[in-house]
């Protein structure tokens, strides 16, 4: 294989490039990304970077010299606009085109927008990129009232940083609890309490019907039950949609993500896809509402898929089988999740003197573990899930039961 082109210079695309070189790929490697910056980590954008505890250089996955040293041709600020599968070429926003022997799609996701009047007013913002984070860092200077729409991970992380600065923060959520799609009612309840103690106010079961403005700027958020919440800044965090249009327009199979097989190949053997933009089969999704295929938005998934694909492309194929895991830092609390839970999986609480874990069970088997300030439980859970081992609910709830021993 002479040339591999990677579309998307985020966490997954960067990892594939770095792992290909590490594994000895000696051909041409081109990493095309539409953002201006060198590949960077997104998680700190809603945590340390937003809080001013790290700078843009601290976000970089590697410094500039790495790319030259590893002969990774990073084309920053360049968008791939179309795929020509017949000619094995991609078209670029600068008018050029690139041929490939193998193409990797690592295009990630983009934020869902709020479909209500006023959503385009100045002062209505989102958080996905470094540019968004820079704009938000500037926007929270000298204001008082913030409304966050959506009590998902990013909305809550943002709310925690702003509350810690003494700003007035209200989070509006359509569901009845925080992080409802991702965690158990027990974990939701605990995080609601953490945020309320820090001064965040919540409005649950509330739909946003309009953003009201004054002189072109946001002034308030109107809810379906007629409330009008004054706001100097509105941050919308209501989930993402996969960037799958390039694949779709080229006739590849898509369904809430680019469809790939267990080896991360698309329906065209010359094209693979990795990271937030793909839907893939995994044993960890068995019994979930969507069947055994999922799309996962996490650093772990982007990194492990980048590594797995690089191994296949240099001749060491293995099915992707990594345990899904995730973390979210909200104020001083660290939430870590191993595995994938369905909304109605049973919950078993394991308390400790500091922190707790919620063990989730599906059909009597361990499906996921949510740990709050319990890194040891999280690490044990990852090992248990990887080995396909389970435990009884009684063992899970017994703080004296040696999880570590079971996991090793
Ligand atoms: P991305 O990192 O999004 O990269 C995709 C890149 O492709 C983007 O730069 C995009 O602009 C580019 N692109 C798209 N289309 C094209 C095109 N046609 N041509 C060229 N370039 C293109 N995960 C965790 O596990 N823990 C966390 O605490 C956490 N916190 C997060 C906080 C924030 C604010 C955000 C936004 C995400 C967070 N995540 C977290 C999620 C994590 O960052 C993502 O799962 C990860 O970045 C996915 O990597 P990716 O490469 O698939 O996509």
Short mmCIF file of C-alpha atoms and ligand atoms in Angstrom, two decimals:
data_model
loop_
_atom_site.label_atom_id
_atom_site.label_comp_id
_atom_site.label_asym_id
_atom_site.label_seq_id
_atom_site.Cartn_x
_atom_site.Cartn_y
_atom_site.Cartn_z
CA UNK A 1 0.00 0.00 0.00
CA UNK A 2 1.57 3.29 -1.09
CA UNK A 3 -0.70 5.99 0.23
CA UNK A 4 -3.19 6.22 3.08
CA UNK A 5 -5.36 9.33 3.30
CA UNK A 6 -7.14 10.09 6.57
CA UNK A 7 -10.13 12.47 6.59
CA UNK A 8 -10.46 14.23 9.95
CA UNK A 9 -7.49 15.21 12.13
CA UNK A 10 -9.20 14.67 15.51
CA UNK A 11 -8.53 12.06 18.17
CA UNK A 12 -9.21 9.01 15.96
CA UNK A 13 -7.58 10.28 12.76
CA UNK A 14 -4.46 11.38 14.61
CA UNK A 15 -4.24 8.05 16.47
CA UNK A 16 -4.52 6.04 13.24
CA UNK A 17 -1.70 8.08 11.70
CA UNK A 18 0.56 7.79 14.76
CA UNK A 19 -0.13 4.06 15.17
CA UNK A 20 0.51 3.38 11.48
CA UNK A 21 3.96 4.92 11.75
CA UNK A 22 4.63 3.22 15.08
CA UNK A 23 3.78 -0.13 13.46
CA UNK A 24 6.18 0.50 10.62
CA UNK A 25 3.97 1.77 7.77
CA UNK A 26 6.44 3.40 5.40
CA UNK A 27 4.18 4.72 2.64
CA UNK A 28 2.76 8.20 2.26
CA UNK A 29 0.41 9.30 5.05
CA UNK A 30 -1.82 12.34 4.61
CA UNK A 31 -3.99 13.63 7.46
CA UNK A 32 -6.58 16.11 6.15
CA UNK A 33 -8.40 18.20 8.75
CA UNK A 34 -10.72 21.16 8.38
CA UNK A 35 -9.68 22.80 11.66
CA UNK A 36 -6.78 25.25 11.74
CA UNK A 37 -5.05 23.85 14.82
CA UNK A 38 -2.74 20.88 15.14
CA UNK A 39 -4.69 17.80 16.34
CA UNK A 40 -5.83 18.45 19.93
CA UNK A 41 -7.79 16.86 22.77
CA UNK A 42 -11.38 17.97 23.15
CA UNK A 43 -12.12 16.83 26.75
CA UNK A 44 -10.30 19.74 28.43
CA UNK A 45 -12.37 22.23 26.39
CA UNK A 46 -15.22 21.86 28.87
CA UNK A 47 -12.94 21.38 31.88
CA UNK A 48 -9.37 22.68 32.47
CA UNK A 49 -9.18 24.84 29.32
CA UNK A 50 -12.51 26.51 29.98
CA UNK A 51 -11.46 27.13 33.57
CA UNK A 52 -8.21 28.73 32.34
CA UNK A 53 -6.05 25.98 33.91
CA UNK A 54 -4.32 25.01 30.67
CA UNK A 55 -3.54 26.80 27.42
CA UNK A 56 -4.02 25.79 23.79
CA UNK A 57 -0.54 24.26 23.64
CA UNK A 58 -1.46 22.00 26.55
CA UNK A 59 -4.31 20.54 24.48
CA UNK A 60 -2.16 19.35 21.58
CA UNK A 61 -1.92 15.61 21.00
CA UNK A 62 1.67 16.18 19.75
CA UNK A 63 3.83 19.22 19.10
CA UNK A 64 4.43 20.32 15.49
CA UNK A 65 7.82 18.58 15.13
CA UNK A 66 6.19 15.15 15.61
CA UNK A 67 4.42 15.40 12.25
CA UNK A 68 7.59 16.13 10.28
CA UNK A 69 9.60 13.54 12.19
CA UNK A 70 6.99 10.86 11.46
CA UNK A 71 6.34 11.98 7.88
CA UNK A 72 2.68 12.68 8.56
CA UNK A 73 1.54 15.27 6.04
CA UNK A 74 -1.00 17.23 8.09
CA UNK A 75 -3.14 19.43 5.85
CA UNK A 76 -4.73 21.83 8.34
CA UNK A 77 -7.71 23.99 7.40
CA UNK A 78 -8.56 21.73 4.48
CA UNK A 79 -11.91 20.06 4.03
CA UNK A 80 -12.57 16.93 2.02
CA UNK A 81 -15.64 17.82 -0.04
CA UNK A 82 -16.30 14.60 -1.98
CA UNK A 83 -15.16 11.00 -2.48
CA UNK A 84 -14.74 9.42 -5.89
CA UNK A 85 -14.58 5.72 -5.05
CA UNK A 86 -14.16 4.66 -8.68
CA UNK A 87 -11.05 6.80 -9.15
CA UNK A 88 -9.95 6.32 -5.48
CA UNK A 89 -9.66 10.06 -5.02
CA UNK A 90 -10.89 12.68 -2.56
CA UNK A 91 -11.65 16.25 -3.56
CA UNK A 92 -10.37 19.05 -1.33
CA UNK A 93 -11.80 22.45 -0.42
CA UNK A 94 -8.64 24.13 -1.81
CA UNK A 95 -9.58 22.85 -5.28
CA UNK A 96 -7.04 20.02 -5.28
CA UNK A 97 -7.57 16.28 -5.08
CA UNK A 98 -5.69 13.35 -3.55
CA UNK A 99 -5.49 9.76 -4.71
CA UNK A 100 -5.46 6.96 -2.13
CA UNK A 101 -4.81 3.26 -1.86
CA UNK A 102 -6.71 3.21 1.41
CA UNK A 103 -8.99 5.89 2.83
CA UNK A 104 -9.82 6.33 6.52
CA UNK A 105 -12.90 8.36 7.47
CA UNK A 106 -12.51 9.88 10.95
CA UNK A 107 -14.88 12.81 10.57
CA UNK A 108 -16.37 12.79 14.10
CA UNK A 109 -19.66 14.48 14.91
CA UNK A 110 -21.13 17.95 15.01
CA UNK A 111 -23.46 19.42 17.60
CA UNK A 112 -27.19 19.20 17.18
CA UNK A 113 -28.73 22.66 16.86
CA UNK A 114 -31.77 23.87 18.74
CA UNK A 115 -34.68 24.02 16.27
CA UNK A 116 -36.45 27.05 17.79
CA UNK A 117 -36.84 30.73 16.87
CA UNK A 118 -33.96 32.85 18.16
CA UNK A 119 -31.40 30.02 18.13
CA UNK A 120 -29.20 32.15 15.85
CA UNK A 121 -29.10 35.20 18.17
CA UNK A 122 -25.73 36.48 19.37
CA UNK A 123 -24.95 34.90 22.73
CA UNK A 124 -26.37 31.48 21.84
CA UNK A 125 -23.39 29.16 21.68
CA UNK A 126 -22.25 25.56 21.61
CA UNK A 127 -19.06 23.71 22.54
CA UNK A 128 -17.30 21.30 20.23
CA UNK A 129 -14.08 22.87 18.96
CA UNK A 130 -11.19 24.95 20.23
CA UNK A 131 -12.74 27.94 18.45
CA UNK A 132 -16.01 27.36 20.34
CA UNK A 133 -14.10 27.12 23.65
CA UNK A 134 -12.19 30.34 22.95
CA UNK A 135 -15.44 32.12 22.16
CA UNK A 136 -17.02 30.79 25.37
CA UNK A 137 -14.04 31.75 27.50
CA UNK A 138 -14.44 35.30 26.25
CA UNK A 139 -18.23 35.21 26.56
CA UNK A 140 -18.30 34.26 30.26
CA UNK A 141 -16.20 37.28 31.22
CA UNK A 142 -18.32 40.03 32.75
CA UNK A 143 -21.71 38.32 32.51
CA UNK A 144 -23.98 37.00 35.23
CA UNK A 145 -26.72 34.69 34.02
CA UNK A 146 -26.14 31.55 31.98
CA UNK A 147 -28.74 29.09 30.74
CA UNK A 148 -27.49 25.68 29.61
CA UNK A 149 -29.86 23.71 27.41
CA UNK A 150 -29.27 19.99 27.94
CA UNK A 151 -28.06 18.15 31.06
CA UNK A 152 -25.64 15.84 29.24
CA UNK A 153 -21.95 15.49 30.02
CA UNK A 154 -20.77 18.64 28.24
CA UNK A 155 -23.62 20.84 29.51
CA UNK A 156 -22.96 19.72 33.09
CA UNK A 157 -19.18 20.13 32.84
CA UNK A 158 -19.70 23.63 31.49
CA UNK A 159 -22.26 24.40 34.22
CA UNK A 160 -19.80 23.24 36.92
CA UNK A 161 -17.00 25.49 35.65
CA UNK A 162 -19.33 28.50 35.49
CA UNK A 163 -20.89 27.86 38.92
CA UNK A 164 -17.38 27.63 40.40
CA UNK A 165 -16.76 31.15 39.04
CA UNK A 166 -19.81 32.39 40.92
CA UNK A 167 -22.02 32.78 37.85
CA UNK A 168 -25.75 32.09 38.02
CA UNK A 169 -26.40 28.88 36.05
CA UNK A 170 -29.71 27.23 35.17
CA UNK A 171 -29.75 23.94 33.27
CA UNK A 172 -32.89 23.14 31.27
CA UNK A 173 -33.42 19.46 30.48
CA UNK A 174 -36.22 17.78 28.52
CA UNK A 175 -35.82 14.48 30.43
CA UNK A 176 -36.57 14.06 34.12
CA UNK A 177 -32.97 13.64 35.25
CA UNK A 178 -29.36 14.52 34.33
CA UNK A 179 -27.36 12.32 31.89
CA UNK A 180 -30.54 10.25 31.47
CA UNK A 181 -29.38 8.49 28.32
CA UNK A 182 -26.06 7.41 29.80
CA UNK A 183 -26.28 6.64 33.51
CA UNK A 184 -28.50 5.00 36.14
CA UNK A 185 -31.10 6.97 38.12
CA UNK A 186 -28.84 6.61 41.18
CA UNK A 187 -25.88 8.31 39.48
CA UNK A 188 -28.17 10.99 38.02
CA UNK A 189 -29.56 11.71 41.47
CA UNK A 190 -26.10 12.04 43.02
CA UNK A 191 -24.85 14.40 40.29
CA UNK A 192 -27.97 16.52 40.49
CA UNK A 193 -27.26 16.96 44.20
CA UNK A 194 -23.55 17.76 43.59
CA UNK A 195 -24.47 20.46 41.09
CA UNK A 196 -27.25 21.90 43.23
CA UNK A 197 -24.85 22.12 46.19
CA UNK A 198 -22.52 24.10 43.91
CA UNK A 199 -25.36 26.50 43.12
CA UNK A 200 -26.64 25.18 39.77
CA UNK A 201 -30.44 25.32 39.30
CA UNK A 202 -32.28 22.71 37.21
CA UNK A 203 -35.52 22.68 35.25
CA UNK A 204 -36.47 19.11 34.30
CA UNK A 205 -39.11 17.93 31.83
CA UNK A 206 -38.85 21.33 30.20
CA UNK A 207 -38.85 21.99 26.48
CA UNK A 208 -37.35 25.17 25.05
CA UNK A 209 -39.76 26.86 22.64
CA UNK A 210 -37.84 30.05 21.80
CA UNK A 211 -34.80 32.14 22.57
CA UNK A 212 -35.83 35.72 23.09
CA UNK A 213 -33.56 38.58 22.08
CA UNK A 214 -33.05 42.29 22.51
CA UNK A 215 -31.17 44.22 19.86
CA UNK A 216 -30.01 40.98 18.21
CA UNK A 217 -28.61 39.52 21.46
CA UNK A 218 -30.03 36.80 23.64
CA UNK A 219 -32.09 38.06 26.57
CA UNK A 220 -34.11 35.06 27.79
CA UNK A 221 -35.04 31.45 27.16
CA UNK A 222 -38.74 30.61 26.88
CA UNK A 223 -39.96 27.17 27.94
CA UNK A 224 -43.01 25.19 26.86
CA UNK A 225 -44.75 25.85 30.19
CA UNK A 226 -44.50 29.59 29.60
CA UNK A 227 -41.52 30.51 31.78
CA UNK A 228 -39.03 33.08 30.54
CA UNK A 229 -35.56 32.66 32.04
CA UNK A 230 -33.33 35.73 31.73
CA UNK A 231 -29.94 34.89 30.18
CA UNK A 232 -26.81 36.76 29.11
CA UNK A 233 -25.46 33.58 27.49
CA UNK A 234 -27.15 30.37 26.35
CA UNK A 235 -25.10 27.23 25.77
CA UNK A 236 -26.77 24.44 23.84
CA UNK A 237 -25.60 20.90 24.58
CA UNK A 238 -28.30 18.62 23.21
CA UNK A 239 -26.21 15.90 21.61
CA UNK A 240 -24.48 15.38 18.30
CA UNK A 241 -25.01 14.01 14.82
CA UNK A 242 -22.35 11.98 13.00
CA UNK A 243 -20.52 13.56 10.08
CA UNK A 244 -21.52 10.82 7.63
CA UNK A 245 -22.51 12.81 4.54
CA UNK A 246 -19.23 12.22 2.66
CA UNK A 247 -19.74 8.47 3.05
CA UNK A 248 -23.45 8.63 2.33
CA UNK A 249 -23.02 10.70 -0.84
CA UNK A 250 -20.44 8.18 -2.04
CA UNK A 251 -22.95 5.34 -1.60
CA UNK A 252 -21.49 3.77 1.55
CA UNK A 253 -23.88 2.23 4.08
CA UNK A 254 -24.85 4.66 6.89
CA UNK A 255 -27.39 4.57 9.73
CA UNK A 256 -26.78 7.05 12.54
CA UNK A 257 -23.10 6.67 11.67
CA UNK A 258 -20.99 5.10 8.96
CA UNK A 259 -21.60 1.35 9.09
CA UNK A 260 -18.45 -0.72 9.57
CA UNK A 261 -17.79 -4.40 10.25
CA UNK A 262 -15.87 -5.88 13.19
CA UNK A 263 -12.61 -4.91 11.42
CA UNK A 264 -13.77 -1.29 10.96
CA UNK A 265 -14.12 -1.68 7.19
CA UNK A 266 -17.00 0.10 5.42
CA UNK A 267 -19.00 -1.49 2.64
CA UNK A 268 -16.05 -0.51 0.33
CA UNK A 269 -12.92 -2.56 1.25
CA UNK A 270 -10.67 0.37 0.30
CA UNK A 271 -12.36 2.60 2.90
CA UNK A 272 -12.40 2.20 6.68
CA UNK A 273 -13.97 4.44 9.30
CA UNK A 274 -13.22 5.03 12.99
CA UNK A 275 -14.21 7.11 16.01
CA UNK A 276 -17.37 9.07 16.81
CA UNK A 277 -18.66 8.83 13.22
CA UNK A 278 -19.01 5.02 13.04
CA UNK A 279 -21.57 2.44 14.02
CA UNK A 280 -19.90 -0.87 14.73
CA UNK A 281 -20.71 -4.33 16.10
CA UNK A 282 -19.56 -5.19 19.61
CA UNK A 283 -20.37 -7.92 22.14
CA UNK A 284 -20.79 -5.16 24.76
CA UNK A 285 -23.93 -3.91 22.98
CA UNK A 286 -25.74 -7.29 23.02
CA UNK A 287 -29.20 -6.70 24.45
CA UNK A 288 -29.17 -2.93 23.98
CA UNK A 289 -32.22 -1.38 22.29
CA UNK A 290 -30.24 -0.77 19.04
CA UNK A 291 -29.13 -4.41 18.74
CA UNK A 292 -25.46 -5.35 18.85
CA UNK A 293 -24.27 -2.28 16.93
CA UNK A 294 -23.51 1.06 18.55
CA UNK A 295 -21.99 4.44 17.88
CA UNK A 296 -19.85 5.62 20.79
CA UNK A 297 -18.55 9.12 21.47
CA UNK A 298 -15.46 8.73 23.62
CA UNK A 299 -11.71 9.20 23.59
CA UNK A 300 -11.22 5.50 24.42
CA UNK A 301 -13.22 4.42 21.38
CA UNK A 302 -11.46 6.85 19.03
CA UNK A 303 -8.00 5.83 20.26
CA UNK A 304 -8.59 2.07 20.37
CA UNK A 305 -10.24 2.05 16.93
CA UNK A 306 -7.34 4.08 15.50
CA UNK A 307 -4.90 1.49 16.87
CA UNK A 308 -6.96 -1.51 15.77
CA UNK A 309 -7.30 -0.21 12.21
CA UNK A 310 -3.60 0.66 11.94
CA UNK A 311 -2.75 -2.94 12.93
CA UNK A 312 -5.01 -4.33 10.21
CA UNK A 313 -3.60 -2.02 7.55
CA UNK A 314 -0.07 -3.20 8.25
CA UNK A 315 -1.15 -6.85 8.08
CA UNK A 316 -2.07 -7.75 11.66
CA UNK A 317 -5.89 -7.89 11.51
CA UNK A 318 -7.93 -8.39 14.67
CA UNK A 319 -11.60 -7.72 15.31
CA UNK A 320 -12.24 -4.58 17.38
CA UNK A 321 -13.14 -5.82 20.86
CA UNK A 322 -12.15 -3.08 23.33
CA UNK A 323 -14.19 -2.53 26.50
CA UNK A 324 -15.96 0.83 26.15
CA UNK A 325 -15.03 3.28 28.88
CA UNK A 326 -15.55 6.97 29.46
CA UNK A 327 -14.96 9.68 32.03
CA UNK A 328 -16.49 13.03 32.85
CA UNK A 329 -15.12 15.54 35.38
CA UNK A 330 -17.87 17.68 36.85
CA UNK A 331 -16.53 20.13 39.40
CA UNK A 332 -14.49 18.10 41.90
CA UNK A 333 -16.32 14.83 41.02
CA UNK A 334 -14.92 12.25 38.63
CA UNK A 335 -17.42 9.97 36.93
CA UNK A 336 -16.00 6.92 35.14
CA UNK A 337 -18.11 4.45 33.20
CA UNK A 338 -17.02 1.02 31.99
CA UNK A 339 -19.24 -1.01 29.66
CA UNK A 340 -22.55 -0.11 28.03
CA UNK A 341 -25.81 -0.09 30.00
CA UNK A 342 -29.36 -0.20 28.66
CA UNK A 343 -31.80 2.24 30.30
CA UNK A 344 -33.60 -0.54 32.16
CA UNK A 345 -30.54 -2.50 33.33
CA UNK A 346 -30.78 -3.24 37.05
CA UNK A 347 -28.68 -1.10 39.42
CA UNK A 348 -26.76 -2.24 42.50
CA UNK A 349 -25.11 0.39 44.67
CA UNK A 350 -21.68 -0.18 46.22
CA UNK A 351 -20.87 2.50 48.75
CA UNK A 352 -17.45 3.40 50.09
CA UNK A 353 -16.25 5.95 52.61
CA UNK A 354 -15.46 8.24 49.68
CA UNK A 355 -17.44 7.87 46.48
CA UNK A 356 -19.57 5.00 45.22
CA UNK A 357 -20.13 2.75 42.23
CA UNK A 358 -23.33 1.61 40.58
CA UNK A 359 -23.08 -1.87 39.08
CA UNK A 360 -25.51 -2.41 36.21
CA UNK A 361 -26.84 -5.87 35.34
CA UNK A 362 -28.60 -7.02 32.15
CA UNK A 363 -30.15 -10.50 32.12
CA UNK A 364 -28.29 -11.24 35.34
CA UNK A 365 -24.84 -10.40 33.93
CA UNK A 366 -22.65 -7.37 34.60
CA UNK A 367 -23.17 -4.84 31.76
CA UNK A 368 -21.57 -1.65 33.07
CA UNK A 369 -20.18 0.06 36.15
CA UNK A 370 -20.53 3.77 36.92
CA UNK A 371 -17.94 4.89 39.45
CA UNK A 372 -17.86 8.23 41.22
CA UNK A 373 -14.47 9.03 42.73
CA UNK A 374 -13.74 5.27 42.77
CA UNK A 375 -10.93 4.73 40.27
CA UNK A 376 -10.12 1.27 41.67
CA UNK A 377 -13.70 0.03 41.06
CA UNK A 378 -13.52 1.42 37.52
CA UNK A 379 -10.26 -0.36 36.73
CA UNK A 380 -11.56 -3.64 38.15
CA UNK A 381 -14.77 -3.24 36.13
CA UNK A 382 -12.82 -2.80 32.91
CA UNK A 383 -10.91 -6.00 33.56
CA UNK A 384 -14.02 -7.96 34.50
CA UNK A 385 -15.88 -6.84 31.39
CA UNK A 386 -12.92 -7.53 29.11
CA UNK A 387 -12.68 -11.08 30.45
CA UNK A 388 -16.46 -11.56 30.17
CA UNK A 389 -16.61 -12.28 33.89
CA UNK A 390 -19.56 -11.36 36.07
CA UNK A 391 -20.38 -11.26 39.79
CA UNK A 392 -23.55 -11.52 41.82
CA UNK A 393 -25.51 -8.42 42.87
CA UNK A 394 -24.76 -9.40 46.48
CA UNK A 395 -21.01 -9.40 45.80
CA UNK A 396 -21.30 -6.08 43.98
CA UNK A 397 -23.07 -4.38 46.87
CA UNK A 398 -20.69 -5.75 49.54
CA UNK A 399 -17.92 -3.17 50.10
CA UNK A 400 -15.84 -5.95 51.69
CA UNK A 401 -15.93 -8.13 48.56
CA UNK A 402 -12.53 -8.12 46.84
CA UNK A 403 -13.28 -6.86 43.34
CA UNK A 404 -9.62 -6.60 42.43
CA UNK A 405 -9.00 -10.25 43.20
CA UNK A 406 -11.98 -11.29 41.06
CA UNK A 407 -10.72 -9.15 38.19
CA UNK A 408 -7.17 -10.55 38.16
P1 LIG B 1 -13.24 14.45 16.47
O1 LIG B 1 -12.25 14.55 17.56
O2 LIG B 1 -14.47 15.27 16.54
O3 LIG B 1 -12.47 14.76 15.10
C1 LIG B 1 -13.10 14.78 13.85
C2 LIG B 1 -12.40 15.84 13.03
O4 LIG B 1 -12.76 15.69 11.66
C3 LIG B 1 -12.81 17.25 13.41
O5 LIG B 1 -11.67 18.05 13.55
C4 LIG B 1 -13.66 17.69 12.23
O6 LIG B 1 -13.64 19.09 12.08
C5 LIG B 1 -12.96 16.97 11.11
N1 LIG B 1 -13.74 16.81 9.87
C6 LIG B 1 -15.04 16.46 9.74
N2 LIG B 1 -15.40 16.39 8.45
C7 LIG B 1 -14.28 16.70 7.73
C8 LIG B 1 -14.01 16.80 6.33
N3 LIG B 1 -14.96 16.55 5.42
N4 LIG B 1 -12.77 17.15 5.93
C9 LIG B 1 -11.79 17.40 6.85
N5 LIG B 1 -12.00 17.32 8.19
C10 LIG B 1 -13.22 16.97 8.62
N6 LIG B 1 -14.73 11.96 25.66
C11 LIG B 1 -14.34 11.29 26.77
O7 LIG B 1 -14.08 10.08 26.68
N7 LIG B 1 -14.24 11.94 27.97
C12 LIG B 1 -14.50 13.26 28.11
O8 LIG B 1 -14.39 13.80 29.21
C13 LIG B 1 -14.90 13.99 26.95
N8 LIG B 1 -15.13 15.32 27.02
C14 LIG B 1 -15.46 16.01 25.89
C15 LIG B 1 -15.66 17.39 25.98
C16 LIG B 1 -16.01 18.12 24.85
C17 LIG B 1 -16.22 19.60 24.94
C18 LIG B 1 -16.17 17.44 23.60
C19 LIG B 1 -16.57 18.21 22.36
C20 LIG B 1 -15.97 16.08 23.51
C21 LIG B 1 -15.61 15.34 24.66
N9 LIG B 1 -15.39 13.97 24.60
C22 LIG B 1 -15.01 13.28 25.73
C23 LIG B 1 -15.59 13.22 23.35
C24 LIG B 1 -14.29 13.02 22.59
O9 LIG B 1 -13.59 14.24 22.48
C25 LIG B 1 -14.62 12.45 21.23
O10 LIG B 1 -15.22 11.19 21.42
C26 LIG B 1 -13.40 12.31 20.34
O11 LIG B 1 -12.83 13.56 20.06
C27 LIG B 1 -13.77 11.61 19.04
O12 LIG B 1 -12.70 11.62 18.15
P2 LIG B 1 -12.95 11.61 16.58
O13 LIG B 1 -11.61 11.69 15.95
O14 LIG B 1 -13.86 10.51 16.21
O15 LIG B 1 -13.76 12.95 16.29
#
